[in-house]
Tab-separated table of C-alpha atoms (C1' of nucleotides) in Angstrom:
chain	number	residue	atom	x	y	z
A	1	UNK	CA	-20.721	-9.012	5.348
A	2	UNK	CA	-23.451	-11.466	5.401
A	3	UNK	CA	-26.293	-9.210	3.704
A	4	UNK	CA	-23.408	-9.212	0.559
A	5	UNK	CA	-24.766	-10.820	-2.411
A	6	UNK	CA	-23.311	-14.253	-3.304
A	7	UNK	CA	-20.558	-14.580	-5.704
A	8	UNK	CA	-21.036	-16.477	-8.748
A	9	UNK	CA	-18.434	-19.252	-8.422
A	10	UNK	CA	-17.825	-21.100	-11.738
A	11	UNK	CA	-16.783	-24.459	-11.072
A	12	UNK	CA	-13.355	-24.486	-8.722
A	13	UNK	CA	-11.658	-22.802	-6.040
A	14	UNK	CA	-13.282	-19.313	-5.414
A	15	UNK	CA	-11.425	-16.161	-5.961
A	16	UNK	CA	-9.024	-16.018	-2.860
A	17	UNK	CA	-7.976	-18.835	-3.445
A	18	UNK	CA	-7.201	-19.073	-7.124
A	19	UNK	CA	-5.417	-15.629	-6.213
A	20	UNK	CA	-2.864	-17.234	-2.956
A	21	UNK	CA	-2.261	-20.131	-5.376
A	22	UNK	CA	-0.694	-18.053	-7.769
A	23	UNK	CA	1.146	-16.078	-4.967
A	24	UNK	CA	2.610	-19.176	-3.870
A	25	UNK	CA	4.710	-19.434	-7.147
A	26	UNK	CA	4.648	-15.599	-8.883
A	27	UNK	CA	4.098	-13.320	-5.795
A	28	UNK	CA	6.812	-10.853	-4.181
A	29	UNK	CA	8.038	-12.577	-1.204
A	30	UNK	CA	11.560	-11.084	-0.515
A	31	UNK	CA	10.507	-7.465	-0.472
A	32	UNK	CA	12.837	-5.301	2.330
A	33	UNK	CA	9.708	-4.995	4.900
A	34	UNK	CA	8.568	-8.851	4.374
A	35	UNK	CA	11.934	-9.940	6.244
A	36	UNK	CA	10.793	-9.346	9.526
A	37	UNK	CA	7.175	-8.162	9.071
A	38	UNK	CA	6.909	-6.255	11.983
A	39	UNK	CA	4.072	-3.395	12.532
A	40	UNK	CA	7.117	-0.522	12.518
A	41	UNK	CA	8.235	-1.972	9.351
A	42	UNK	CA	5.140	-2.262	7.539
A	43	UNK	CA	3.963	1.182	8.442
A	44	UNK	CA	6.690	2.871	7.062
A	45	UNK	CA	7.339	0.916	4.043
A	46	UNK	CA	3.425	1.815	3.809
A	47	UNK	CA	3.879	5.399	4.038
A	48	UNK	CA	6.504	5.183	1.401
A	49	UNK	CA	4.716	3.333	-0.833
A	50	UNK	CA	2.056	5.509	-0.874
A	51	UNK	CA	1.663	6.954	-4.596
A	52	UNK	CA	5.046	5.643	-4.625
A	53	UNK	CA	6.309	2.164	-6.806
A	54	UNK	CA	8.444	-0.377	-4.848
A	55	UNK	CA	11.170	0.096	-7.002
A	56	UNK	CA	11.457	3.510	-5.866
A	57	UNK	CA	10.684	2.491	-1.997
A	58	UNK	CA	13.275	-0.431	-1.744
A	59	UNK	CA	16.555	1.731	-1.068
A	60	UNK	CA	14.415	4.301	0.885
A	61	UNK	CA	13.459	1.861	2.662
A	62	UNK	CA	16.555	0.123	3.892
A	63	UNK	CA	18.373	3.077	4.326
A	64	UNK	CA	15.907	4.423	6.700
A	65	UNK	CA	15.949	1.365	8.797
A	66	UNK	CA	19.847	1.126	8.884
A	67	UNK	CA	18.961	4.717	10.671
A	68	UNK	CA	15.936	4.347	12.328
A	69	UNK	CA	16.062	0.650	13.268
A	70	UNK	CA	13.222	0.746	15.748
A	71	UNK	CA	10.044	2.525	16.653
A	72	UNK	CA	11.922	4.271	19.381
A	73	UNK	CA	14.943	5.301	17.341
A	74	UNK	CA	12.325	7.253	15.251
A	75	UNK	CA	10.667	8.738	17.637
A	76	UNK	CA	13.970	9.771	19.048
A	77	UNK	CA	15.059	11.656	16.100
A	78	UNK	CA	15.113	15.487	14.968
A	79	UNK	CA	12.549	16.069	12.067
A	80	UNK	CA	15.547	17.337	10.188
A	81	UNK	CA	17.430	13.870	10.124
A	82	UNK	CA	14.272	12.288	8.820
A	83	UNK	CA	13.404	14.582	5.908
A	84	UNK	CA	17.191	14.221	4.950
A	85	UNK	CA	16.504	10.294	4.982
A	86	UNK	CA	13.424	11.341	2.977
A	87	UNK	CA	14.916	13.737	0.819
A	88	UNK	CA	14.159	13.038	-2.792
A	89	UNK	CA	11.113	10.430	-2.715
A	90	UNK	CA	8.223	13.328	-2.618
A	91	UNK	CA	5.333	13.907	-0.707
A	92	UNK	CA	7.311	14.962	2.374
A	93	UNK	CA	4.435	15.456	4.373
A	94	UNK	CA	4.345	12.046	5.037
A	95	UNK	CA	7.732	12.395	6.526
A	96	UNK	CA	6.279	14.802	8.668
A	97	UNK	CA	3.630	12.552	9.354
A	98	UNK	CA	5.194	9.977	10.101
A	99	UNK	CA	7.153	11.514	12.651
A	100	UNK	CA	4.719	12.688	14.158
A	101	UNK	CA	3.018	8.961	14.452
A	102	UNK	CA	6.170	8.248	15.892
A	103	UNK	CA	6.407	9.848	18.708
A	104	UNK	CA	2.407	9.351	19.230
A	105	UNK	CA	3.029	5.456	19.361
A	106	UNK	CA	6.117	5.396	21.653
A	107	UNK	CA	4.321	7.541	23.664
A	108	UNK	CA	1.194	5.369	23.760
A	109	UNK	CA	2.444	2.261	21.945
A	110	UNK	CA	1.868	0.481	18.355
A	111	UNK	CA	-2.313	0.578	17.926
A	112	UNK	CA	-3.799	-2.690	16.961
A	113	UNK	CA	-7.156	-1.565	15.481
A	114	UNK	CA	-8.189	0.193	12.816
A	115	UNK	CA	-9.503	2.485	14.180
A	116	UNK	CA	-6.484	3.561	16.742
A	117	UNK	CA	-4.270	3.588	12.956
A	118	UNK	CA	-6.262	5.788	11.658
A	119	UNK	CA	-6.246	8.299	14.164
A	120	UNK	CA	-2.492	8.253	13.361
A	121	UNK	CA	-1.341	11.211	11.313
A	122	UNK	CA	-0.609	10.263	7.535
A	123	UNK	CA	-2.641	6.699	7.726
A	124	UNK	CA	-5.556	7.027	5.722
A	125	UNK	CA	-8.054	4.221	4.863
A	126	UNK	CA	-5.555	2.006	2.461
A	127	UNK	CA	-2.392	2.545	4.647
A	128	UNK	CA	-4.488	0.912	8.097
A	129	UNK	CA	-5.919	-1.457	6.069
A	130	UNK	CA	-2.572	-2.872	4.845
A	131	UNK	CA	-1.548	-2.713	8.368
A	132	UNK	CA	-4.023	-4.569	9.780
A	133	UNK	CA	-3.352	-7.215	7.111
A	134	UNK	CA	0.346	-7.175	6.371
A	135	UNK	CA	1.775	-6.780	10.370
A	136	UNK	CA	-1.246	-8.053	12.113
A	137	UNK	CA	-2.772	-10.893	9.757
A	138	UNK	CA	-6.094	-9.530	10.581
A	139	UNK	CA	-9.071	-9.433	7.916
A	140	UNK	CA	-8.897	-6.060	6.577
A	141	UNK	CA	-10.222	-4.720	2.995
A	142	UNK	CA	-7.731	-2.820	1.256
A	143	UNK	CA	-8.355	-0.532	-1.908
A	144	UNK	CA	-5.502	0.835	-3.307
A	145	UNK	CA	-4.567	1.751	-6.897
A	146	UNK	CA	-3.993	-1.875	-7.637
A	147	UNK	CA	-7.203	-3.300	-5.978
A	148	UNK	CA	-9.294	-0.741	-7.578
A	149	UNK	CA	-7.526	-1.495	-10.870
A	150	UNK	CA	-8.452	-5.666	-10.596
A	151	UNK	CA	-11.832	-5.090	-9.131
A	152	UNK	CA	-12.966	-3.064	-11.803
A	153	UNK	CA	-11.869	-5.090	-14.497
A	154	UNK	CA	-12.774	-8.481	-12.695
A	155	UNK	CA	-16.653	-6.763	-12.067
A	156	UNK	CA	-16.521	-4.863	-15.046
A	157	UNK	CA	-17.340	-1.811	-13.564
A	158	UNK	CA	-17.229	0.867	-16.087
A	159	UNK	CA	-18.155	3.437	-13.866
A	160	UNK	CA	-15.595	6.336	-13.726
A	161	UNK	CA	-13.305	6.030	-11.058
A	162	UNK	CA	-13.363	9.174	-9.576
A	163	UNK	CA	-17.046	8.580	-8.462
A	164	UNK	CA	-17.642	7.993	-4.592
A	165	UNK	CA	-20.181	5.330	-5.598
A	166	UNK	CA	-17.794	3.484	-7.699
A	167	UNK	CA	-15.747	3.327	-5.120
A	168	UNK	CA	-17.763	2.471	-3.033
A	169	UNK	CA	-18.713	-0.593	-5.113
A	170	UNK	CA	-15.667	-1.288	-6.027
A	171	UNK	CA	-14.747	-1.649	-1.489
A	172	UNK	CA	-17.973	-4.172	-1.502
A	173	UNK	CA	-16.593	-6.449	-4.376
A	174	UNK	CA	-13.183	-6.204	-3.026
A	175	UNK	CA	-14.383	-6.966	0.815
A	176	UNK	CA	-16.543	-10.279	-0.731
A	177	UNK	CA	-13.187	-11.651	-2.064
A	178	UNK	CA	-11.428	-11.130	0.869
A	179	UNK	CA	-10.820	-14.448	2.865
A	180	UNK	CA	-10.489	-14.523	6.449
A	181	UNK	CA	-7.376	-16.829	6.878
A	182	UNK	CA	-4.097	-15.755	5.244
A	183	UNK	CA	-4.924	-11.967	5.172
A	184	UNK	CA	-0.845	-11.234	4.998
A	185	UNK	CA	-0.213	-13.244	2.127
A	186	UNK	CA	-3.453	-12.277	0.241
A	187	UNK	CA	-3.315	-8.818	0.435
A	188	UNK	CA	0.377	-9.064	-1.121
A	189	UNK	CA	-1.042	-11.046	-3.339
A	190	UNK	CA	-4.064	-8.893	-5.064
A	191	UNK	CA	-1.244	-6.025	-4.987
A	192	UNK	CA	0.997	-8.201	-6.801
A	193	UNK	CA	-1.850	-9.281	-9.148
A	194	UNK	CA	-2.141	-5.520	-10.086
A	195	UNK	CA	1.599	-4.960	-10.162
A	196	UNK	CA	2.592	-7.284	-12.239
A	197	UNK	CA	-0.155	-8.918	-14.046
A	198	UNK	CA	-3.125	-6.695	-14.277
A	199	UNK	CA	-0.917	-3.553	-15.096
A	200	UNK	CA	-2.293	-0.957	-16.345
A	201	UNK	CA	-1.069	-1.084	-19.538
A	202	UNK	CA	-0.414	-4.493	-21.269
A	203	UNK	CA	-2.178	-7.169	-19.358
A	204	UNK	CA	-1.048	-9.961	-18.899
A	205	UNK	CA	-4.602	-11.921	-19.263
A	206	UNK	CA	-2.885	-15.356	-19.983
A	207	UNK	CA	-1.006	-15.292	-16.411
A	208	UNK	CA	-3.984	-14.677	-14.317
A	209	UNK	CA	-5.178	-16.897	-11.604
A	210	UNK	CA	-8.592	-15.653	-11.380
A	211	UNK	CA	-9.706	-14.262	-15.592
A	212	UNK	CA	-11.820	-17.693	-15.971
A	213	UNK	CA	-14.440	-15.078	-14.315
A	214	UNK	CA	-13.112	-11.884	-15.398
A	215	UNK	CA	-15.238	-9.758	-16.803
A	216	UNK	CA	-13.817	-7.328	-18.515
A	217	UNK	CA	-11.731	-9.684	-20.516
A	218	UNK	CA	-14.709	-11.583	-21.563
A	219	UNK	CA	-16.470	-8.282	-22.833
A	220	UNK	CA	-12.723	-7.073	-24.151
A	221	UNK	CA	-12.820	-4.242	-21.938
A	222	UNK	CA	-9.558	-4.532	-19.813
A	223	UNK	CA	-7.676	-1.728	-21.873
A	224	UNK	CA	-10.443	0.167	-21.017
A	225	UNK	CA	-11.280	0.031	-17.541
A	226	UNK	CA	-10.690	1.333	-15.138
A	227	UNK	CA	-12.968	4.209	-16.425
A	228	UNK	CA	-11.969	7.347	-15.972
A	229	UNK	CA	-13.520	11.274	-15.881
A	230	UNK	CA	-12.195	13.410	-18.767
A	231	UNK	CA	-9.134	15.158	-16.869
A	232	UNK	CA	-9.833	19.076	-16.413
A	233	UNK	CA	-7.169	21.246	-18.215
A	234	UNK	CA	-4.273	21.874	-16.019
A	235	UNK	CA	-3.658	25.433	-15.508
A	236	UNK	CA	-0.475	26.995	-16.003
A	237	UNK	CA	0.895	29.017	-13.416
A	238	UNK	CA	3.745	31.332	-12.971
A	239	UNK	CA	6.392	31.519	-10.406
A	240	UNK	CA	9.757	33.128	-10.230
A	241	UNK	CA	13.111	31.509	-8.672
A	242	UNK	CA	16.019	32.642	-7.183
A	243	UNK	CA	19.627	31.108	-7.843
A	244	UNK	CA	21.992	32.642	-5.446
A	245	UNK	CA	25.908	31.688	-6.343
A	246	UNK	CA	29.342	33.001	-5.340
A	247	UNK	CA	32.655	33.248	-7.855
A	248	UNK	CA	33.262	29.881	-6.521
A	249	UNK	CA	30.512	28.119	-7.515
A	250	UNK	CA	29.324	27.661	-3.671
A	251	UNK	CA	25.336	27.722	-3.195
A	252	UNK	CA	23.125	29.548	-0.842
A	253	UNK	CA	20.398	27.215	0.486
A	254	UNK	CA	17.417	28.361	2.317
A	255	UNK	CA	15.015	26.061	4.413
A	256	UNK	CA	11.057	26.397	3.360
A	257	UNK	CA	8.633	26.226	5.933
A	258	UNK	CA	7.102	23.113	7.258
A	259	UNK	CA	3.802	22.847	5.691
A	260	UNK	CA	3.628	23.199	1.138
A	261	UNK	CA	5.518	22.224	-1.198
A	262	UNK	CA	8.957	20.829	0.111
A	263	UNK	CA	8.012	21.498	3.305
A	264	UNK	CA	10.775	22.240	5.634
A	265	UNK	CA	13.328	20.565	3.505
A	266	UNK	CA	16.693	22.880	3.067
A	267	UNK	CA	16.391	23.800	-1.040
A	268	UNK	CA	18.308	26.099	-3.657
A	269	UNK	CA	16.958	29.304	-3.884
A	270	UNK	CA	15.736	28.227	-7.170
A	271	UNK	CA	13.552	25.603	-5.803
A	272	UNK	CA	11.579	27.680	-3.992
A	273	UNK	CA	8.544	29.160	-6.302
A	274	UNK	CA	7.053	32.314	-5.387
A	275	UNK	CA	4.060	32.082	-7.240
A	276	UNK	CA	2.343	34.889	-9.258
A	277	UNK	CA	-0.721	34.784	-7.042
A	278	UNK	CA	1.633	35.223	-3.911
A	279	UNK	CA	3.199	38.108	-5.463
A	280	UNK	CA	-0.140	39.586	-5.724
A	281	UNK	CA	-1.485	38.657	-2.531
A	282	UNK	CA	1.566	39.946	-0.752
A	283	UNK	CA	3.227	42.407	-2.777
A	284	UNK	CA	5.449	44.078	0.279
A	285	UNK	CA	7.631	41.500	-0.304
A	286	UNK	CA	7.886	38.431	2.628
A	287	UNK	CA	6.790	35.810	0.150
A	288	UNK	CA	9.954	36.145	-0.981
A	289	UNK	CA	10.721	32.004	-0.917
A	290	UNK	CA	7.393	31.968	0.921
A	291	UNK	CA	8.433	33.012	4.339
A	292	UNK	CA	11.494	30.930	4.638
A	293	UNK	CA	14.062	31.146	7.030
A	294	UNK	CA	17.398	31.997	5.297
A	295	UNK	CA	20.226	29.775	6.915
A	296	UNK	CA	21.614	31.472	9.714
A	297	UNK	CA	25.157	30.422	8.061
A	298	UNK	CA	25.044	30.424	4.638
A	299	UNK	CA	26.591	27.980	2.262
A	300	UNK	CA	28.613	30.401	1.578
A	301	UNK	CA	29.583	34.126	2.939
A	302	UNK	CA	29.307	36.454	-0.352
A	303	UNK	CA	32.370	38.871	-0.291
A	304	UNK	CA	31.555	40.233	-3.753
A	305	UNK	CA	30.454	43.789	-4.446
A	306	UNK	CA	28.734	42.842	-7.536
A	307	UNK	CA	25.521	40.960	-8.903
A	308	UNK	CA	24.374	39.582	-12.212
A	309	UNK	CA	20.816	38.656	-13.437
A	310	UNK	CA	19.892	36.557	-15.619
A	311	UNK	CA	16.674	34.409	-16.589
A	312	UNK	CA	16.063	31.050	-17.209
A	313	UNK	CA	13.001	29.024	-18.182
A	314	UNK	CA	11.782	26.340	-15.790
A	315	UNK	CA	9.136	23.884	-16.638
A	316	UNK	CA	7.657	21.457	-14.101
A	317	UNK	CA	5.728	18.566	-14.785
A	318	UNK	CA	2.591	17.263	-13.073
A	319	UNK	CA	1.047	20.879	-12.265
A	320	UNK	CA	2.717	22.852	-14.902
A	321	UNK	CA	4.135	25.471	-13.457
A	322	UNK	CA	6.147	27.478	-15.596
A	323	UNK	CA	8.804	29.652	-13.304
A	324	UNK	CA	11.672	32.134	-14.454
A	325	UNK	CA	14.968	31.298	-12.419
A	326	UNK	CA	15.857	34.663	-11.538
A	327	UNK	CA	20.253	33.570	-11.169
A	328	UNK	CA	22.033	36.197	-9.055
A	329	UNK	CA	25.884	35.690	-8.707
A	330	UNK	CA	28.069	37.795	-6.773
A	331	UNK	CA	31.304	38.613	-8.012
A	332	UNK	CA	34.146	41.253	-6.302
A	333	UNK	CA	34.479	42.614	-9.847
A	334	UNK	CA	32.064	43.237	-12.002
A	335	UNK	CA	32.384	41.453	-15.277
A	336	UNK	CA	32.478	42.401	-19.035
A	337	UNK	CA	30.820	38.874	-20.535
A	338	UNK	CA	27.028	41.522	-20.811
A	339	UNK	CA	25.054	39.875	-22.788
A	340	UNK	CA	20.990	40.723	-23.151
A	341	UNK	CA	20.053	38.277	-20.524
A	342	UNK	CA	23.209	38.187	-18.621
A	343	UNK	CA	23.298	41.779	-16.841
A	344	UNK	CA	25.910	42.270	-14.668
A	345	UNK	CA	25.807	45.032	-11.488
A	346	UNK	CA	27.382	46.391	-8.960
A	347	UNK	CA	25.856	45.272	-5.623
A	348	UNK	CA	25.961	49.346	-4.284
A	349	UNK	CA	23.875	50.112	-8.015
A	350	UNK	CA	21.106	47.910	-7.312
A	351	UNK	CA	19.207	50.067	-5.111
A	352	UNK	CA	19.015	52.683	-8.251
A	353	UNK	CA	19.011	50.128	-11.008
A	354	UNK	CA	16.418	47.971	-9.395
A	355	UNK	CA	13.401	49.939	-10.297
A	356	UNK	CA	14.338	49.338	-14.054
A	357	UNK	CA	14.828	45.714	-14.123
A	358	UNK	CA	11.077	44.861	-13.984
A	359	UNK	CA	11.471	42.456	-11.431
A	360	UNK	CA	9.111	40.682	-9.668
A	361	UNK	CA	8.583	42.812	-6.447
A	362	UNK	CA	9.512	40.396	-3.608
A	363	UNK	CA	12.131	39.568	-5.939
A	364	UNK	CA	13.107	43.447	-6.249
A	365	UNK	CA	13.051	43.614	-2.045
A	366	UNK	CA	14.886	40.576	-2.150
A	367	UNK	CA	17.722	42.143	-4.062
A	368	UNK	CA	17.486	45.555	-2.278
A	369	UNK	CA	17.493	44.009	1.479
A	370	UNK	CA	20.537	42.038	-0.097
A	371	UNK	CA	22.753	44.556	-1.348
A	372	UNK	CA	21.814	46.553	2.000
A	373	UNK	CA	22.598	43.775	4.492
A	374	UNK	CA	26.343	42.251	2.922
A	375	UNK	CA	28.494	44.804	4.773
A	376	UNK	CA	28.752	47.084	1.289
B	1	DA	C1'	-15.911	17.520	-3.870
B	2	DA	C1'	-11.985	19.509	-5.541
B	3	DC	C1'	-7.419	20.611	-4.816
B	4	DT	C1'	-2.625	20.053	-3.174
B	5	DC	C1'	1.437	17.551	-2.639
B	6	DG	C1'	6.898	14.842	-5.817
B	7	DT	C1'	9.144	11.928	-8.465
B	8	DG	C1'	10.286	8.585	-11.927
B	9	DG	C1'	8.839	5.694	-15.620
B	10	DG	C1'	5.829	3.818	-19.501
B	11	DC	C1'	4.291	4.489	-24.043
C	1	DT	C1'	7.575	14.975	-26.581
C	2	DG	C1'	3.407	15.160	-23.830
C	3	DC	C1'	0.459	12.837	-21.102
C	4	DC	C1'	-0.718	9.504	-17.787
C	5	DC	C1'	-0.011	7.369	-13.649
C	6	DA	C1'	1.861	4.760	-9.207
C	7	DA	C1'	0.713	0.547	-2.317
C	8	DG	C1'	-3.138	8.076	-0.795
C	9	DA	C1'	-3.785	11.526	2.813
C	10	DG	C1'	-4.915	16.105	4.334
C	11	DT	C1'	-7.494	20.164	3.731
DNA sequence: AACTCGTGGGC
DNA sequence: TGCCCAAGAGT
């Protein structure tokens, strides 16, 4: 801290406080986990807002503490109930994680230093940094998305992000504007800064407490900056899904296993990818919804003596994987709506027919094991 | 260091 | 529409 270079102050208040000025009047100070701020509290709303945007967080939030009220009550709780409580915000690992914490710190109790957080399960860097600050008003450098974002800008660094040494640079700046009274209130406030002035689109220059010494806006560079690495192309991968349905419209759900994608959430069929390299890797068949447990008691208990398969393009985003939906329903009669990619058979055919679908193998074993198991 | 892991929204 | 990204962490 003290071998930091100086900053260059132009005449007035100095950075931090310019910055809790502003959050006096324009900062977020009603958010769910700022009413109490207690360390349980701020942890998980930390955890959730991890690559997550508060908007998102807020009923997540609240609905997890009308559940889960305290530490304890957490801690208390099957895995299961907290992935449902999870269930549709992403990343459930850190559901996992945090559960895990849980039952570390009622075991041991909340940790007050940083490094006693960050021996925590799912609390990286950022998350025990906004801890430290947020629960325990202790000085703490955070560098999040937003920090990053106003740091680089502020600094002009043009440096691209993804470099350790700009991020490195970037922590240094950020640490030399952190204050060391107020360390709640200012870390909200450089987060709200980046939220909601220095976006990343659209800046709102003319609302910021602290562009008299911003450099990016002096050199017109905020639209550019924070640099960034030309992105690597994306590769597309395959994967093939299974949609499992009776005549009544009832749904057979499967639970994946704890660790990958969806981890140990209860999915459609259809949701669970068996990816091309899987197929290859494994091509006797158990990566079949990658070694997940089929639900002792189904959704449903098929009766029908006959199957129909059809296929259906899936595209995700973000990874772009491109899967086939592979939709099997089960009806007692087989039906006469055949169209090319609606093929309808008889559950005690599939063994023969099977070999001439060109099915994905575990897909194929899937189907056989199927038609062998129902009691036909 | 590079990759994985979700989802929703901006433009 | 396609691409980028948002209060990152684990491997």
């Amino acid at each position: 801290m003290t071998n930091q270079p100086m900053v260059a102050v132009l005449n007035g208040p100095d950075f931090s406080e310019r910055l809790l000025a502003w959050f006096d009047v324009h900062g977020r100070h009603d958010l769910p986990w700022q009413k109490p701020r207690t360390a349980y509290r701020v942890w998980v709303s930390e955890v959730m807002l991890q690559q997550t945007q508060v908007v998102t967080v807020i009923d997540y939030f609240n609905r997890f503490m009308a559940r889960f009220p305290k530490l304890e009550d957490l801690a208390d709780a099957p895995l299961d109930e907290v992935l449902a409580l999870w269930s549709g915000l992403g990343y459930y690992a850190r559901a996992r994680n945090l559960h895990a914490a849980a039952r570390v710190m009622a075991a041991q109790g909340i940790p007050d230093s940083l490094a006693h957080w960050l021996a925590l399960p799912g609390v990286g860097a950022s998350t025990a940094a906004a801890i430290l600050a947020q629960a325990f008003d202790t000085p703490a450098t955070i560098l999040d998305g937003n920090v990053k974002r106003v740091m680089a800008r502020h600094a002009g660094i043009n440096t691209p992000i993804e470099q350790a040494a700009t991020i490195q640079a970037l922590y240094y700046i950020a640490k030399r504007h952190t204050p060391s009274t107020r360390l709640a209130d200012y870390t909200q406030a450089i987060m709200d800064l980046g939220a909601t002035v220095c976006t990343r689109s659209q800046a709102n220059c003319a609302g910021c407490p602290v562009s008299q010494d911003c450099v990016a806006l002096k050199t017109d560079q905020v639209a550019h900056l924070p640099a960034r690495r030309a992105r690597k192309p994306i590769p597309t991968r395959q994967a093939v899904f299974i949609h499992l349905e009776d005549e009544a419209g009832r749904i057979m759900l499967i639970r994946r296993p704890p660790s990958g994608i969806w981890g140990g959430l209860w999915c459609l069929p259809e949701y669970t990818p068996v990816r091309a390299d899987d197929i290859e890797a494994a091509p006797s068949a158990d990566c079949l919804a990658p070694r997940a447990t089929v639900l002792s008691k189904w959704s449903f208990a098929p009766q029908g003596d006959a199957v129909q398969v059809a296929t259906f393009e899936h595209r995700f985003t973000h990874y772009q994987l491109t899967a086939c939906i592979e939709r099997v329903r089960v009806a007692a009669h087989a039906s006469p709506q055949d169209t090319p990619d609606r093929r309808w058979f008889h559950r005690h055919d599939l063994p023969e027919v099977l070999p001439q679908l060109g099915l994905p193998r575990p897909i194929a074993r899937f189907l056989a094991d199927y038609a062998a198991s129902k009691g036909g």
